[in-house]
Tab-separated table of C-alpha atoms in Angstrom:
chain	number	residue	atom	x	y	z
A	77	UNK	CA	0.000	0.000	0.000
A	78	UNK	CA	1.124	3.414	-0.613
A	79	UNK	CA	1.414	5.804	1.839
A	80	UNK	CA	1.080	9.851	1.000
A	81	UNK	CA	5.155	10.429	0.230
A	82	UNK	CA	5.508	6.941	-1.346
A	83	UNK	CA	2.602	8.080	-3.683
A	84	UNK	CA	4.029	11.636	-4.227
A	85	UNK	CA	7.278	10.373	-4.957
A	86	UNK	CA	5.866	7.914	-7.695
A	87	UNK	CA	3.906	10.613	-9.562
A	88	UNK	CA	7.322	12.659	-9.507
A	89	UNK	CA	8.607	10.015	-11.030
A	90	UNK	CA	6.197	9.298	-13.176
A	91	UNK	CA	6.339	13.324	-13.979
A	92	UNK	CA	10.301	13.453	-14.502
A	93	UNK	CA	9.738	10.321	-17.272
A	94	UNK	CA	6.927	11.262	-18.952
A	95	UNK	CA	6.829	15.215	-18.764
A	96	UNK	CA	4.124	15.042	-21.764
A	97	UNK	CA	1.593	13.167	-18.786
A	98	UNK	CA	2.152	16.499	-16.487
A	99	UNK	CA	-1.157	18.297	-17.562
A	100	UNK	CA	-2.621	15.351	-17.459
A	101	UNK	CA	-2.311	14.954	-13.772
A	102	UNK	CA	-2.992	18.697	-13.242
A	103	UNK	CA	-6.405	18.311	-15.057
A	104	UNK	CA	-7.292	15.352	-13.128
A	105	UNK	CA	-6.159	16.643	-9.871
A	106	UNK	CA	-9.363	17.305	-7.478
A	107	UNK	CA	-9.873	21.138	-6.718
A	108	UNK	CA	-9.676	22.279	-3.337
A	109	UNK	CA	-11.196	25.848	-2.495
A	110	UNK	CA	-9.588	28.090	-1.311
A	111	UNK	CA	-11.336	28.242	2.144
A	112	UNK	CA	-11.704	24.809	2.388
A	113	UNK	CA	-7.456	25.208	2.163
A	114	UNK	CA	-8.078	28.163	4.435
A	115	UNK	CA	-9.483	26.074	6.815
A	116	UNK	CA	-7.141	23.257	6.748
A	117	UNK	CA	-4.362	25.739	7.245
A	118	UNK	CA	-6.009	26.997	10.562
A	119	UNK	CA	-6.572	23.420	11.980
A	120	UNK	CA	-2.693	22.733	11.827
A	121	UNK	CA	-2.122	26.079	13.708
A	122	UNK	CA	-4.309	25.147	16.342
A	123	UNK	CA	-2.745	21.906	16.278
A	124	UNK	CA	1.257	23.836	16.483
A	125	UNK	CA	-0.919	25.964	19.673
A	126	UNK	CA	-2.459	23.770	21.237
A	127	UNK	CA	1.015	20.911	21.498
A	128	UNK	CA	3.280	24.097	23.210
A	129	UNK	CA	4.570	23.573	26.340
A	130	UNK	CA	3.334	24.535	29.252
A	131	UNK	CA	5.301	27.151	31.635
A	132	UNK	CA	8.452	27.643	28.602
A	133	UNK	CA	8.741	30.910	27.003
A	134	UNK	CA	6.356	30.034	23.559
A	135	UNK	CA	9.848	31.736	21.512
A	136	UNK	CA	12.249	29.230	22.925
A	137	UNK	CA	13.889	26.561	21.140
A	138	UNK	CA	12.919	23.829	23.410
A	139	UNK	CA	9.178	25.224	22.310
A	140	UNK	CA	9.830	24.614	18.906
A	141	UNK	CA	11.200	21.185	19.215
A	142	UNK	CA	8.246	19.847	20.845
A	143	UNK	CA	5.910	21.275	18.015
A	144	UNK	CA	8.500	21.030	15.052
A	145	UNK	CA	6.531	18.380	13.530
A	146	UNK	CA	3.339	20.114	13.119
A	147	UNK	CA	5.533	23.263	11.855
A	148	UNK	CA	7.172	21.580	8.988
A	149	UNK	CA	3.351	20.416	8.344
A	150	UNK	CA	2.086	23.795	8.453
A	151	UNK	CA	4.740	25.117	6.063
A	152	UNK	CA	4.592	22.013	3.613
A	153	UNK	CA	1.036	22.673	3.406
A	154	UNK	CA	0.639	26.093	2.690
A	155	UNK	CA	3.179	25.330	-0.535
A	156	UNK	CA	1.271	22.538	-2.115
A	157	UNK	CA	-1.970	24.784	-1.199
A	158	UNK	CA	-0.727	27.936	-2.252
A	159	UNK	CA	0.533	26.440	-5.584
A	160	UNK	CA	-3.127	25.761	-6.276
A	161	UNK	CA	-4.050	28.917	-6.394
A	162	UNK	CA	-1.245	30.433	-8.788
A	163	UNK	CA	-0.627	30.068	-12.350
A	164	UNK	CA	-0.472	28.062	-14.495
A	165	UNK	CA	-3.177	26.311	-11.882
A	166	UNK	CA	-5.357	29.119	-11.339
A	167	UNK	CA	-5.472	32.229	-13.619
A	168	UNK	CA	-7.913	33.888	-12.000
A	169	UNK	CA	-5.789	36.538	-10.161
A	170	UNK	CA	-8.748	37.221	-7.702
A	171	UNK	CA	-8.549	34.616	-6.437
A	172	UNK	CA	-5.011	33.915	-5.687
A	173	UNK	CA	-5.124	37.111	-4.087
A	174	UNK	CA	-7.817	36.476	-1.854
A	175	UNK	CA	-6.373	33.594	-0.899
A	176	UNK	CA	-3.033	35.009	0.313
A	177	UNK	CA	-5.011	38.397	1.895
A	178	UNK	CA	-7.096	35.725	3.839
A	179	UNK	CA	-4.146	33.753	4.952
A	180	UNK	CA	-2.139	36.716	5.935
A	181	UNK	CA	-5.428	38.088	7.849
A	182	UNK	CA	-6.614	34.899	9.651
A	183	UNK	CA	-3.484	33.025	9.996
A	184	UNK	CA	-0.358	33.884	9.573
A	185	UNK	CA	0.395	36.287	12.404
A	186	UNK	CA	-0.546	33.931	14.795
A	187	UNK	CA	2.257	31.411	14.221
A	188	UNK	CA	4.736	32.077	17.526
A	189	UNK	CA	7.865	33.383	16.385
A	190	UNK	CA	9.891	30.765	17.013
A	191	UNK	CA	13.593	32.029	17.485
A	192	UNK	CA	14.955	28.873	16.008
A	193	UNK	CA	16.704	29.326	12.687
A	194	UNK	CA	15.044	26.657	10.701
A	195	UNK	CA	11.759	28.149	11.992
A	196	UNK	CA	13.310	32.075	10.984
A	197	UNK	CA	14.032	30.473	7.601
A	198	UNK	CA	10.265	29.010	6.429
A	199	UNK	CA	8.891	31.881	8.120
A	200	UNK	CA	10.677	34.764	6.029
A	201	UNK	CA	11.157	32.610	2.701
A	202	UNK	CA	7.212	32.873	2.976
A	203	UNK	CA	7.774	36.741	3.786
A	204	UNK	CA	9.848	36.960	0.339
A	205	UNK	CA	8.123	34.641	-1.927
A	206	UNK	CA	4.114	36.300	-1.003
A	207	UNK	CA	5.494	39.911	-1.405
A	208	UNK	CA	6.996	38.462	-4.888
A	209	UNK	CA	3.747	36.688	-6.020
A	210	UNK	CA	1.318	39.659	-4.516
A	211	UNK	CA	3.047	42.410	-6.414
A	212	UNK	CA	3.153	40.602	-10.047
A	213	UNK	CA	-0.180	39.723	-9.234
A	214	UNK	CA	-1.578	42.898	-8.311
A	215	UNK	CA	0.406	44.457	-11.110
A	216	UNK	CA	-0.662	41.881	-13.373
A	217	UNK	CA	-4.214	42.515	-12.426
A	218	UNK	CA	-4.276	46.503	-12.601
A	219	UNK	CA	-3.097	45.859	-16.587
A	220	UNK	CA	-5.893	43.058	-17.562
A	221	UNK	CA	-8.732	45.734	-16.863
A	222	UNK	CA	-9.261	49.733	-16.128
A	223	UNK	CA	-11.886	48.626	-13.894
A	224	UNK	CA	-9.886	46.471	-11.785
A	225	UNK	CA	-8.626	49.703	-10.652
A	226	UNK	CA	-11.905	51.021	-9.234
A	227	UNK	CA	-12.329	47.115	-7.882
A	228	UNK	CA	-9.440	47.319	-5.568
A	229	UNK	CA	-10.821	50.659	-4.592
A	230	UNK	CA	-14.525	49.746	-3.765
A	231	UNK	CA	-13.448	46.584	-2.023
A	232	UNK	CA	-10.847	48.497	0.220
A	233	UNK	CA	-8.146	46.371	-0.503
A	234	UNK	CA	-5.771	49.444	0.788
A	235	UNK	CA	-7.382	49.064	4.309
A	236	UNK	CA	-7.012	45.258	4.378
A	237	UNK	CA	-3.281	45.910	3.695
A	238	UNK	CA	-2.900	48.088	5.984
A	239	UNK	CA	-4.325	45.765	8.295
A	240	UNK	CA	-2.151	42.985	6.699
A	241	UNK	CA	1.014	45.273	7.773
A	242	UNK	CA	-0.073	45.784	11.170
A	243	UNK	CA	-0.992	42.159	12.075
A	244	UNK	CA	2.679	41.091	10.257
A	245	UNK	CA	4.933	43.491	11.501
A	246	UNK	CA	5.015	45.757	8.370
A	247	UNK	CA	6.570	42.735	6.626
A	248	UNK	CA	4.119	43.843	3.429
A	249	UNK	CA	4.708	47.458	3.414
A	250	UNK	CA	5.805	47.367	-0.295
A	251	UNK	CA	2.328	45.900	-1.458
A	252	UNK	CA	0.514	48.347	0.674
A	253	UNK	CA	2.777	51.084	-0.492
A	254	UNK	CA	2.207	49.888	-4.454
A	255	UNK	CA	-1.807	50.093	-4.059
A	256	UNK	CA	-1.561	53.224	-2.063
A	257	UNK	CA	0.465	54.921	-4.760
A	258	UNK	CA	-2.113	53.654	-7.625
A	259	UNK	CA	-5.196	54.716	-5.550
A	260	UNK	CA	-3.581	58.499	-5.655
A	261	UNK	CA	-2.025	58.438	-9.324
A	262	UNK	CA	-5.716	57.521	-10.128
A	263	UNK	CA	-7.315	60.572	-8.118
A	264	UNK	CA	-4.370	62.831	-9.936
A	265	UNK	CA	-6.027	61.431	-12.942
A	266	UNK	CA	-2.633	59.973	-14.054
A	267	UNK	CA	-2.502	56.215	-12.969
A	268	UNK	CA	-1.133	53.885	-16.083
A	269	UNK	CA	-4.184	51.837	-16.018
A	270	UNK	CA	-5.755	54.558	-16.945
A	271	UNK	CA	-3.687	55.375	-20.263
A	272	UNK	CA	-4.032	53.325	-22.840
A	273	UNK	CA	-0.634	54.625	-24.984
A	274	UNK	CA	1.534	51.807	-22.467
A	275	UNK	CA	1.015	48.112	-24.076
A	276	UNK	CA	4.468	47.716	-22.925
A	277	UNK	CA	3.513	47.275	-19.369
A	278	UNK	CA	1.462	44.780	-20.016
A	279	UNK	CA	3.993	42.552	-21.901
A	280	UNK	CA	6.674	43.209	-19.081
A	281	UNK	CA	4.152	42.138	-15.903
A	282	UNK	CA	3.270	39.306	-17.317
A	283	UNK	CA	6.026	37.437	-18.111
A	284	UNK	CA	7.261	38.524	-14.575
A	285	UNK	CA	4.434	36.149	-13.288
A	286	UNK	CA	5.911	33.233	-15.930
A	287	UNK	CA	7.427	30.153	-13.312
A	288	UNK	CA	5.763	31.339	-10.090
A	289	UNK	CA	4.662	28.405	-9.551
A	290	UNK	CA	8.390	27.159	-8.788
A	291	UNK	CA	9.174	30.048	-6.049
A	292	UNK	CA	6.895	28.519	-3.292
A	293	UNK	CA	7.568	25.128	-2.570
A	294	UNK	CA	8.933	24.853	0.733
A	295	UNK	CA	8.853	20.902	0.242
A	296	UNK	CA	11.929	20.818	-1.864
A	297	UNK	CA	14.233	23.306	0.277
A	298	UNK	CA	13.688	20.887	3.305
A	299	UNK	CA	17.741	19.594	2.715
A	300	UNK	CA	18.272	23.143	3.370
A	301	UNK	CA	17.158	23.659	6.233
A	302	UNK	CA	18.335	20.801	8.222
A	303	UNK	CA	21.395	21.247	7.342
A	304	UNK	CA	21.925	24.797	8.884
């Protein structure tokens, strides 16, 4: 019988010989929503809370050690769930980022900060790679439509940064910085999405989104991390 890794590893396999079968797999793959992922993603936080020792500083080493298990879980699970919801998966950039506003509003923030280095690592590759994916994205989404312009702007996706920065340390500044500035180029009358003399733009944000998908997988830099 095969067990979850034995059965990723074969389709790897399977992938790496017959690269021709890989859109194959992705088609037949079952879709999971994003809050069902959501939702999944809390349960293994409250499983990282609730297995922390009692009376030991939550930030301490020994802390992490007793829940480092459920960590690496955590972390392995927001890749293969977060891959879902990027391209060449899902090319509806609404929802991918929904799903990583949700996740940095419900979830995120309420990971202890481990002081461990291998936790330090996950925790700020994920730092890097959303601010990465979230800017193309956003970018990438201001260029498909003028309208998507006045969408970020009715749906107050400014505030929820802002609220994304406060819960995360200002670790998203940039992206809350990058809608800020659009929001006021487009009151001055002189946001890009606005002009339409700039195809240019276009052509250069979305090939900046091209191999995303290959940035967030936590799974394969495991070596990496155990041997700092």
């Amino acid at each position: 019988t095969l067990n979850k890794e034995k059965l990723q590893l074969l389709i790897n396999k399977l992938i790496n010989e017959k690269p021709e079968i890989n859109n194959l797999i992705l088609n037949l793959s079952p879709v999971i929503e994003p809050n069902d992922a959501l939702n999944q993603l809390n349960e293994k936080l409250e499983i990282i809370l609730k297995n922390l020792p009692y009376k030991v500083e939550i930030n301490s080493d020994y802390s992490f050690l007793r829940v480092k298990y459920f960590v690496n879980d955590f972390f392995q699970s927001l890749s293969e769930f977060s891959l879902n919801y990027l391209p060449p998966i899902e090319n509806n950039l609404i929802i991918s980022i929904n799903f990583l506003k949700k996740f940095l509003i419900e979830i995120f923030h309420k990971l202890p900060n481990f002081n461990t280095v291998e936790f330090k690592y996950f925790y700020n590759l994920t730092i890097d790679k959303f601010n990465l994916i979230l800017e193309n994205s956003i970018n990438q989404f201001l260029t498909e439509k003028k309208q998507n312009l006045l969408l970020i702007i009715n749906e107050n996706w400014l505030d929820e940064f802002k609220l994304i920065n406060k819960l995360n340390n200002n670790n998203f500044i940039k992206i809350e910085n990058l809608i800020e500035n659009e929001i006021n180029d487009y009151n001055n009358s002189s946001s890009i999405i606005l002009n339409d003399n700039q195809p240019v733009n276009l052509v250069q944000k979305e090939n900046k989104l091209q191999g995303l998908d290959s940035l967030l997988n936590f799974a394969y830099q495991t070596n990496t991390v155990d041997n700092i």
